[in-house]
Short mmCIF file of C-alpha atoms in Angstrom, two decimals:
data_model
loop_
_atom_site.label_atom_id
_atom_site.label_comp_id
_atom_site.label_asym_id
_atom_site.label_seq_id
_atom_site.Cartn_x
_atom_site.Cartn_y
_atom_site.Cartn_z
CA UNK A 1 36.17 92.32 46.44
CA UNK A 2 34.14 91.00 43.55
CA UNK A 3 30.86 93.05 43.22
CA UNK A 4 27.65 91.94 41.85
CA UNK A 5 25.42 93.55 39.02
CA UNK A 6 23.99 96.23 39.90
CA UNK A 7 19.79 95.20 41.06
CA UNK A 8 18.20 96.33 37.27
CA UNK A 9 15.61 98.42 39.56
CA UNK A 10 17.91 100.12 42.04
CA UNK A 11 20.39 101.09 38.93
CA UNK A 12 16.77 102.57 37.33
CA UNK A 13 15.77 104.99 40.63
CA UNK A 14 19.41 105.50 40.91
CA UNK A 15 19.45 106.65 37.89
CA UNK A 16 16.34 108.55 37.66
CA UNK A 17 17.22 110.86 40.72
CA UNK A 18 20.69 112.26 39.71
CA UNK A 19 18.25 115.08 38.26
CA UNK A 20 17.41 115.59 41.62
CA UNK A 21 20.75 116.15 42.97
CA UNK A 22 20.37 119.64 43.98
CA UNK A 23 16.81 118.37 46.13
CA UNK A 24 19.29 115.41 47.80
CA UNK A 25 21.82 118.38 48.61
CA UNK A 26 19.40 120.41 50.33
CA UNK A 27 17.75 117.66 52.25
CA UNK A 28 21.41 116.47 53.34
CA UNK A 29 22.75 119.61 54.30
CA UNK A 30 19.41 120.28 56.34
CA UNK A 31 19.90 117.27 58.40
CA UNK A 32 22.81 117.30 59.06
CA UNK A 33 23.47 120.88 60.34
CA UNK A 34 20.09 120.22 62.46
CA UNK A 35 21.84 117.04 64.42
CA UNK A 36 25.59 117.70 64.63
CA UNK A 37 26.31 121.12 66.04
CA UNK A 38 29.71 121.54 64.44
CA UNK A 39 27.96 121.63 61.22
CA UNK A 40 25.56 124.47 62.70
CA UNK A 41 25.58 128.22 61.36
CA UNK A 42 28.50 128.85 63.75
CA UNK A 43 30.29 125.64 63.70
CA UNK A 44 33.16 125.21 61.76
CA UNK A 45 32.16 123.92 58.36
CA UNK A 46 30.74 126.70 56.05
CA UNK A 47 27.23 125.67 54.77
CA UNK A 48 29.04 126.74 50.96
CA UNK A 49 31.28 123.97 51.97
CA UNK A 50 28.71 121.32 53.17
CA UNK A 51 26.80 121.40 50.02
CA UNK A 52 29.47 121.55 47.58
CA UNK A 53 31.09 118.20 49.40
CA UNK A 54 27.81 116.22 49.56
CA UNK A 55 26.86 117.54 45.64
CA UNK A 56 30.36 115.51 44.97
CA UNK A 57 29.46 112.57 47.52
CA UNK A 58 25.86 112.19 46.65
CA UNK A 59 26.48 112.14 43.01
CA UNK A 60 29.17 109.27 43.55
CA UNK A 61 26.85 107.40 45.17
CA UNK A 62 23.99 107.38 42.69
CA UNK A 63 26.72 106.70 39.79
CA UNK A 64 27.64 103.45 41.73
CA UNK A 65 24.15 102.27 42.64
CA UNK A 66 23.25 103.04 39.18
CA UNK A 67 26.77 101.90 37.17
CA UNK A 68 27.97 99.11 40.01
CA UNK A 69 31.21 99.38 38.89
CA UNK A 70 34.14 99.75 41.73
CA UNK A 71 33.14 102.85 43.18
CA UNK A 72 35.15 106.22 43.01
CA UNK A 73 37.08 106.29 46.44
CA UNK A 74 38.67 109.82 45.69
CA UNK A 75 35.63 112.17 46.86
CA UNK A 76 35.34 110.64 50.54
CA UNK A 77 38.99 110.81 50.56
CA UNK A 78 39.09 114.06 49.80
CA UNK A 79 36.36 115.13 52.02
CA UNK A 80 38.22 113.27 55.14
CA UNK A 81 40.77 115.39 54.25
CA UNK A 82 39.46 118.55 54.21
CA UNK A 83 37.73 118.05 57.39
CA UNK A 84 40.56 116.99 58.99
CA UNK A 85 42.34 120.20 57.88
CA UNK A 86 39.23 122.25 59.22
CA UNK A 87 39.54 120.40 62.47
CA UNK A 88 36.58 118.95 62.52
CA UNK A 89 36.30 115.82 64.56
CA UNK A 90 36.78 112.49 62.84
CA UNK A 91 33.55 111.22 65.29
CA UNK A 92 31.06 114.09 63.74
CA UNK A 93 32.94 113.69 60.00
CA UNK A 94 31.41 110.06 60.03
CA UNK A 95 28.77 110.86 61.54
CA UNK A 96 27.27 113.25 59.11
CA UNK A 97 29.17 110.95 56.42
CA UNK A 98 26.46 108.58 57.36
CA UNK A 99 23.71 110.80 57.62
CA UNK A 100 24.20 111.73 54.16
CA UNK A 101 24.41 108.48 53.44
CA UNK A 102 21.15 107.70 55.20
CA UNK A 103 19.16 110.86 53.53
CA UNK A 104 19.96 109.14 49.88
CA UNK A 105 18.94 105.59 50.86
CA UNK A 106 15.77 107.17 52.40
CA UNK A 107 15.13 109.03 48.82
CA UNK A 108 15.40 105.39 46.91
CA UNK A 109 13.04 103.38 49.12
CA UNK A 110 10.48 106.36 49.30
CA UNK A 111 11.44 106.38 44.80
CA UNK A 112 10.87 102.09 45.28
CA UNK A 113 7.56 102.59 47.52
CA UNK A 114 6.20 104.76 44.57
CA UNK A 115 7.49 102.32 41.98
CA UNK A 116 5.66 99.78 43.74
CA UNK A 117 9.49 97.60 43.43
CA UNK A 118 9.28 94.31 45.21
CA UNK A 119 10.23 94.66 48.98
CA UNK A 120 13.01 91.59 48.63
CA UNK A 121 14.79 93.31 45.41
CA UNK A 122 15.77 96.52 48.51
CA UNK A 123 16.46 93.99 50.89
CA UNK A 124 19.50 92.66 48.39
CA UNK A 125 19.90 96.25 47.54
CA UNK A 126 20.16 97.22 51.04
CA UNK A 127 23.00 94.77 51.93
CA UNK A 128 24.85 96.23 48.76
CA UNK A 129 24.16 99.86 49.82
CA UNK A 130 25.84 99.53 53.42
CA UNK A 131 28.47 97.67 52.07
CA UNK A 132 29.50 101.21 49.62
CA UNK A 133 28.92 103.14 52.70
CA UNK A 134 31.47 101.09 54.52
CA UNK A 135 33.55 101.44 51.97
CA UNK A 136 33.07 105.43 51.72
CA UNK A 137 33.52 105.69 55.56
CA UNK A 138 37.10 103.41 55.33
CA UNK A 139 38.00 105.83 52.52
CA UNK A 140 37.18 108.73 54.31
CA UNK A 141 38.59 107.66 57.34
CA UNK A 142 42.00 107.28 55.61
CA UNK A 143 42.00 110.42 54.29
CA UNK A 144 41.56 112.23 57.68
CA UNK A 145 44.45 110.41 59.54
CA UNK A 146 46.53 111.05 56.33
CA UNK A 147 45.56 114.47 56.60
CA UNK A 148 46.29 114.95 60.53
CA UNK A 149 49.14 113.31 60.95
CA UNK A 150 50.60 115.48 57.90
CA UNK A 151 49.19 118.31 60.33
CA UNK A 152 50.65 117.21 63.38
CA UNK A 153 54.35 116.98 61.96
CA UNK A 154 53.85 120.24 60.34
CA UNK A 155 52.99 121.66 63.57
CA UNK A 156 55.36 119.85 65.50
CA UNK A 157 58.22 121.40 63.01
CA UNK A 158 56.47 125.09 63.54
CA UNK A 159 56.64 124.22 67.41
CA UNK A 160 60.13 123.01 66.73
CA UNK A 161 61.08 126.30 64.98
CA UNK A 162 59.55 128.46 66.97
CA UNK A 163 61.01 127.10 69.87
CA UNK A 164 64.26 127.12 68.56
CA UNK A 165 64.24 130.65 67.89
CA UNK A 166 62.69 131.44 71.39
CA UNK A 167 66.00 129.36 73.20
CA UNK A 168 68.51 130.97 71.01
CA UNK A 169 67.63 134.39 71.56
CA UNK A 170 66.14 135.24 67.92
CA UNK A 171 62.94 137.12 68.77
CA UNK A 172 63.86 140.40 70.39
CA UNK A 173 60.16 142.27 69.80
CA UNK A 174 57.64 141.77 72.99
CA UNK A 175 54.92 141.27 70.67
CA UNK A 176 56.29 138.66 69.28
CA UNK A 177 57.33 137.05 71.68
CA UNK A 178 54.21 136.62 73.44
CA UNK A 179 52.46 135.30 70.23
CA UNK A 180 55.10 132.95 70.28
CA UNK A 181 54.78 132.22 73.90
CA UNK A 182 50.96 131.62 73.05
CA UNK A 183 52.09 129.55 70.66
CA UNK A 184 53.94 127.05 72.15
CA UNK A 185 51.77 126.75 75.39
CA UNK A 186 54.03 128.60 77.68
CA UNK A 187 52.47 132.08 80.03
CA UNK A 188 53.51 135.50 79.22
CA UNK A 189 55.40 135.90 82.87
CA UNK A 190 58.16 133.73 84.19
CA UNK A 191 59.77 132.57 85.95
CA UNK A 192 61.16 129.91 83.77
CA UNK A 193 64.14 127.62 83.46
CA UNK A 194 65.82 127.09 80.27
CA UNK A 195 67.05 123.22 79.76
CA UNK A 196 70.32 121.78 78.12
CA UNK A 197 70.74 117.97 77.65
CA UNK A 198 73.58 116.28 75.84
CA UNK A 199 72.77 114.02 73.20
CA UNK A 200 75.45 111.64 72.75
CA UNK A 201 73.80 109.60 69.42
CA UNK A 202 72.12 111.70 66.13
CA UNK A 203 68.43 112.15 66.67
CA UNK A 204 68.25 110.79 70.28
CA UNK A 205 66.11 112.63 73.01
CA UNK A 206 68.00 112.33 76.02
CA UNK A 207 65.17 113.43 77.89
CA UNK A 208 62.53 111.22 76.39
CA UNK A 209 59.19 112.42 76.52
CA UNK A 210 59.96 115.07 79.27
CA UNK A 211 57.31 118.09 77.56
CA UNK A 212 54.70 114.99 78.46
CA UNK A 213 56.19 114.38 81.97
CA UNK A 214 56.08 117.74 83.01
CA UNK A 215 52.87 118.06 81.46
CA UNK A 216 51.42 115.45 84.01
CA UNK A 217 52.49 117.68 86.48
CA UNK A 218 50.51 120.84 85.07
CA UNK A 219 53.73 122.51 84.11
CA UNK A 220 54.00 123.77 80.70
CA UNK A 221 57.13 123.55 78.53
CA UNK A 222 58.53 123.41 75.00
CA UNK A 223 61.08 121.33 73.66
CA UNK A 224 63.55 120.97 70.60
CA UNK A 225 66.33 118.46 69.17
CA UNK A 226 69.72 119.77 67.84
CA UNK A 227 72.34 117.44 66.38
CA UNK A 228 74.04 117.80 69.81
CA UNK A 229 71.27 118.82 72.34
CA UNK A 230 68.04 118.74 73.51
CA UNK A 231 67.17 121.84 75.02
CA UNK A 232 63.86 123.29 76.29
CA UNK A 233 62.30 125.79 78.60
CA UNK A 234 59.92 125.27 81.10
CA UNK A 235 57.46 127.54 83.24
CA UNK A 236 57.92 127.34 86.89
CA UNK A 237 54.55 129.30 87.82
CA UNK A 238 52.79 127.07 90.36
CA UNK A 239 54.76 126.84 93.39
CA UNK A 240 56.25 123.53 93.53
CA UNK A 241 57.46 123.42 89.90
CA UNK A 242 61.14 123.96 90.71
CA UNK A 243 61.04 120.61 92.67
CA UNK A 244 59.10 118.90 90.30
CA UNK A 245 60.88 119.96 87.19
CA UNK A 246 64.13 118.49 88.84
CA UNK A 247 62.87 115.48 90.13
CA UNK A 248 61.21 114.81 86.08
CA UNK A 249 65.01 116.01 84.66
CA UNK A 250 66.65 113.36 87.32
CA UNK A 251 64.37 110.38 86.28
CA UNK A 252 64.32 110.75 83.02
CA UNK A 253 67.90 112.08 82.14
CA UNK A 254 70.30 109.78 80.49
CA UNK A 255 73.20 112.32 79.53
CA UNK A 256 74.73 115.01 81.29
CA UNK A 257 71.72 118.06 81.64
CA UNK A 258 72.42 121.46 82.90
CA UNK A 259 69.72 124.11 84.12
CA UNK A 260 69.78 128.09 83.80
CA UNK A 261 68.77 130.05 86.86
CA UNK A 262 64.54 130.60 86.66
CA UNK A 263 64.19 134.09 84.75
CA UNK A 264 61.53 136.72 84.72
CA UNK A 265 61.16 137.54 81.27
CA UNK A 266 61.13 135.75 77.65
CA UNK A 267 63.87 138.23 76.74
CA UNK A 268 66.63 136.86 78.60
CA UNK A 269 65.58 133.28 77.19
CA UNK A 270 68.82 133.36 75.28
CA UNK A 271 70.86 134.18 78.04
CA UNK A 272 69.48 131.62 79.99
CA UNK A 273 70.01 128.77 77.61
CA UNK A 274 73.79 129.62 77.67
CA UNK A 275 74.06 129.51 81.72
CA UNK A 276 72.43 125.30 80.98
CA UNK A 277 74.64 124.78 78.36
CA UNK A 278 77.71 126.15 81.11
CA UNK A 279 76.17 123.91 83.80
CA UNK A 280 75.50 120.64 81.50
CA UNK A 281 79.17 121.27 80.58
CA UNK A 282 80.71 121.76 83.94
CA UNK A 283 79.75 117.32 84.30
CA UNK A 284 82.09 114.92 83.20
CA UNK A 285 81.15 113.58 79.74
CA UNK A 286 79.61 109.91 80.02
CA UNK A 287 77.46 110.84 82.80
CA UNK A 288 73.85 111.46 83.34
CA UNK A 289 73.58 113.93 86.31
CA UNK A 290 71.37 117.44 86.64
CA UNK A 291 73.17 120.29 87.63
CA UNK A 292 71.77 123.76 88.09
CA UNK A 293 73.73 126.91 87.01
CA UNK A 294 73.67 127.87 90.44
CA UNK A 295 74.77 124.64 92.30
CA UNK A 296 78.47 124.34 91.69
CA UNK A 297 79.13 127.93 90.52
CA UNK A 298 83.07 127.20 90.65
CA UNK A 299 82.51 124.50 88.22
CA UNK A 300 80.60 126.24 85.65
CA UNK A 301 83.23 129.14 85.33
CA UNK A 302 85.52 126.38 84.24
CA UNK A 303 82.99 125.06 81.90
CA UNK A 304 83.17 128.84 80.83
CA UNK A 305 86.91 128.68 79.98
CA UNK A 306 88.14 125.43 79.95
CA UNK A 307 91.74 126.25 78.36
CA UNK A 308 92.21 128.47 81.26
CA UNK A 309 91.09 126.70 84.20
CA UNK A 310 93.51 123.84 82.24
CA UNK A 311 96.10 126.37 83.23
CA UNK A 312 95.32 127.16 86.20
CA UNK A 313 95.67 123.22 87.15
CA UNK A 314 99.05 122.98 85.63
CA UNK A 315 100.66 125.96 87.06
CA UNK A 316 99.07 125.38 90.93
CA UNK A 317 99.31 121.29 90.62
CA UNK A 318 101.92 120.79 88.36
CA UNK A 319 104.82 119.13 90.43
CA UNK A 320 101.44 116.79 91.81
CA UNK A 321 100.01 116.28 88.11
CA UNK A 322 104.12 115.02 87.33
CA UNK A 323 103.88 112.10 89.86
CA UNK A 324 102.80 108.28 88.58
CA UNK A 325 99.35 107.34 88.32
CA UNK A 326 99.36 106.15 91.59
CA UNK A 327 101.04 108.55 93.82
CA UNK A 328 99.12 111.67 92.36
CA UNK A 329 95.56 109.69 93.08
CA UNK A 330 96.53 109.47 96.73
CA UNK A 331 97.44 112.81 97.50
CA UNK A 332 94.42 114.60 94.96
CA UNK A 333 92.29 112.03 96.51
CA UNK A 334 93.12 112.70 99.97
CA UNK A 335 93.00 116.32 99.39
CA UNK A 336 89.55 115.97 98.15
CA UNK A 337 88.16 113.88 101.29
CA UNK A 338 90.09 116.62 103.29
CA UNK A 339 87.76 119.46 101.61
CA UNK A 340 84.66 117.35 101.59
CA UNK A 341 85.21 117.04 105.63
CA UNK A 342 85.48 120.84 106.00
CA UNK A 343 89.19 120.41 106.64
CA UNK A 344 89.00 117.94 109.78
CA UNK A 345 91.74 115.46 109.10
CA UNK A 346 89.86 112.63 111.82
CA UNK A 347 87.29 112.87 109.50
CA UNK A 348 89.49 112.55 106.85
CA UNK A 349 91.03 109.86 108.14
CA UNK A 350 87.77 108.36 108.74
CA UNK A 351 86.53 108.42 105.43
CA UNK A 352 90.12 107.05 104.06
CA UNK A 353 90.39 104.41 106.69
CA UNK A 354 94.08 105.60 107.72
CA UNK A 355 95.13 107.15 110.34
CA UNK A 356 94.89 110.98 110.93
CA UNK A 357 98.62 111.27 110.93
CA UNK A 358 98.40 109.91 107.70
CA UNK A 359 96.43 112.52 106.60
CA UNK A 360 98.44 115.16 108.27
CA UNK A 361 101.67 113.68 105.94
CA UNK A 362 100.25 113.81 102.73
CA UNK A 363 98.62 116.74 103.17
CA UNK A 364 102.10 118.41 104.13
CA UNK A 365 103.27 116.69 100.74
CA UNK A 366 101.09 118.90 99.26
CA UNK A 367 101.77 121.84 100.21
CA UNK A 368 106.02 121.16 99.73
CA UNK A 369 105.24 120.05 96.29
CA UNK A 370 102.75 123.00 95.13
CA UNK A 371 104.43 125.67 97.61
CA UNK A 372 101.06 126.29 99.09
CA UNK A 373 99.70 126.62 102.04
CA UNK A 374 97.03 125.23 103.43
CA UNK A 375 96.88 128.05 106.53
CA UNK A 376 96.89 130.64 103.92
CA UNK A 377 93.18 131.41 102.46
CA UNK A 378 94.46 132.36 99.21
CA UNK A 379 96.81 129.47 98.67
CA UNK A 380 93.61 127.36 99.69
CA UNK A 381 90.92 129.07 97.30
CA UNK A 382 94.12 128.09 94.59
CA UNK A 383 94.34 124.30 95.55
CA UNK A 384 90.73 124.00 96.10
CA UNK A 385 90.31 125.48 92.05
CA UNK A 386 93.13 123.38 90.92
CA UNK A 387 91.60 120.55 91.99
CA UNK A 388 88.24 121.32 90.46
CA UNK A 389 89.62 121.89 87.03
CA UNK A 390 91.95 118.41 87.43
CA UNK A 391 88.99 116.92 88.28
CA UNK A 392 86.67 118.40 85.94
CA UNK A 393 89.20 118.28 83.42
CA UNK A 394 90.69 114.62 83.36
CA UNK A 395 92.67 115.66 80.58
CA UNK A 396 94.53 118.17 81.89
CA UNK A 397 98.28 116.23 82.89
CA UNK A 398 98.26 115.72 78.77
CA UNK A 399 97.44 118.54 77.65
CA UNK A 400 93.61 118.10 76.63
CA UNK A 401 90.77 120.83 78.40
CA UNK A 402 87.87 118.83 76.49
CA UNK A 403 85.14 118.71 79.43
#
């Protein structure tokens, strides 16, 4: 913006007063911590600090109304950000910004009454003079959001961290562990759940903005991103967060998420994580269902030791995993419906739209080519865990146990 000389008679009063800096300080500082509490004896700005920020402000002022060169953005700059750093809000920074501002221009027109300077000279002046202060408030104004946005990703990394450390067990004294608690937002006292979600792509959050989420339901949580998960732990306190941590998990996930059994105590945080971690890994990859720890216990053992429930498939199904494609889909398949209709084969047949003799015969087929029994409990509880592990373990007829 091209500026205009400075008015001969403003640049003279200007001039003239920057011997009364330290009277403009004191005036200043007095109004200010009289109208904006923050600025008050026990607000947050130290008086020390006040005066030494509008000494540097005030005096940047006078050298532009007397100089009317392009003005010296630096101090309000550096005053948004130290306010911003203080925590001071950026409503009351421009606020007393502008009283300041106000509490110098008052000093030049009472300096311009005495001089007896003609009233139109202040009224170009005047339209000048807000113009810097514009100016000084944009600059400030820069400076804070520079400043607190620096703040928030350097406290989003500590919350990061801290939670980190918290989910993989790290922080073994009680002390500590409640000043982290504190920390991050979360109570002192469980029960909590800890939270694993798959992320299938570098930097994505499978579970969105979930802290926010649960946060709308008044249940506190902390969050983190590893190259392969997104895990978190959540307080279950009020009595209907259980439910409403699941139902936030089942909306928002979109990758396989497991969830620990709720736990007591911050100390078994570590513990916890692995039992979500067992549970997100007990899904097929590729899709996005919740599982508890708890919900399909069978499952997550396999998850636990997937080389051996691998072996358990081959050496129970084996002669079934050796048919075609085809033939070994029927009879698993079958089997399956068979189990999921508490071992009723009209039901069965029902569900397969054959006929229960049907059922009956590959069923039978079964049990010739395993040499199992499906009167015999133990042969049963075998099938029934072969299965799971084919199943969970699609890989299993060539050889691969990768969940």
């Amino acid at each position: 913006m091209q500026r205009r000389p400075p008015v001969p008679e403003i640049a003279a009063m200007a001039q003239s007063l920057r011997p009364r800096l330290p009277e403009l300080v004191v005036r200043a500082t007095r109004r200010i911590r009289n109208e904006i509490d923050i600025y008050r004896p026990s607000g947050t700005v130290p008086e020390a600090v006040l005066r030494t920020s509008l000494r540097r402000n005030i005096d940047s002022m006078l050298a532009q109304f007397a100089g009317g060169s392009e003005p010296d953005l630096s101090e309000p700059g550096e005053t948004g950000r130290q306010r911003a750093v203080q925590g001071v809000p950026l409503p009351d920074v421009l606020r007393a910004y502008r009283l300041g501002f106000a509490e110098v221009w008052t000093v030049l027109t009472e300096e311009a009454s005495r001089r007896q300077v003609d009233p139109s000279v202040m009224v170009r002046a005047a339209t000048d003079a807000w113009r810097l202060a514009d100016e000084y408030s944009d600059a400030l104004t820069a400076g804070y959001r520079r400043a607190a946005a620096e703040l928030a990703r350097a406290q989003e990394r500590e919350r990061s961290a801290l939670t980190e450390a918290l989910l993989s067990g790290r922080i073994t004294d009680r002390g500590t562990l409640w000043e982290v608690a504190q920390t991050l937002g979360l109570p002192r006292k469980g029960p909590f759940v800890a939270v694993a979600a798959e992320a299938t792509a570098l930097g994505q959050e499978p579970l969105g903005d979930v802290k926010a989420q649960l946060a709308a339901h008044g249940i506190p949580s902390a969050w983190t991103l590893r190259p392969d998960l997104h895990i978190g732990i959540a307080s279950l306190l009020r009595p209907d967060a259980d439910d409403l941590t699941m139902n936030v998990l089942r909306r928002l996930a979109t990758s396989r998420v497991g969830v620990s059994p709720a736990f007591a105590s911050l100390d078994d945080t570590g513990q916890a994580l692995r039992y979500a971690r067992l549970a997100m890994n007990s899904q097929p990859a590729g899709t996005a269902e919740v599982v508890r720890f708890q919900d399909d216990p069978l499952t997550v053992v396999m998850a636990a030791a997937p080389e051996a429930a691998s072996g358990i498939a081959r050496k129970v199904m084996g002669p079934v995993l050796a048919l075609d494609s085809d033939a070994r889909a029927l009879l698993l398949d079958t089997f399956q419906c068979w189990i999921d209709a508490a071992g009723n084969a009209t039901a069965t047949a029902q569900a397969l739209h054959c006929h229960s003799n049907t059922v009956r015969y590959r069923l039978r087929k079964l049990e010739d080519l395993t040499g199992r029994s499906l009167q015999t409990p133990g042969d049963t509880a075998e099938l029934v865990a072969a299965l799971r592990a084919v199943r969970f373990l699609p890989g299993t007829a060539t050889g691969s146990t990768t969940p």
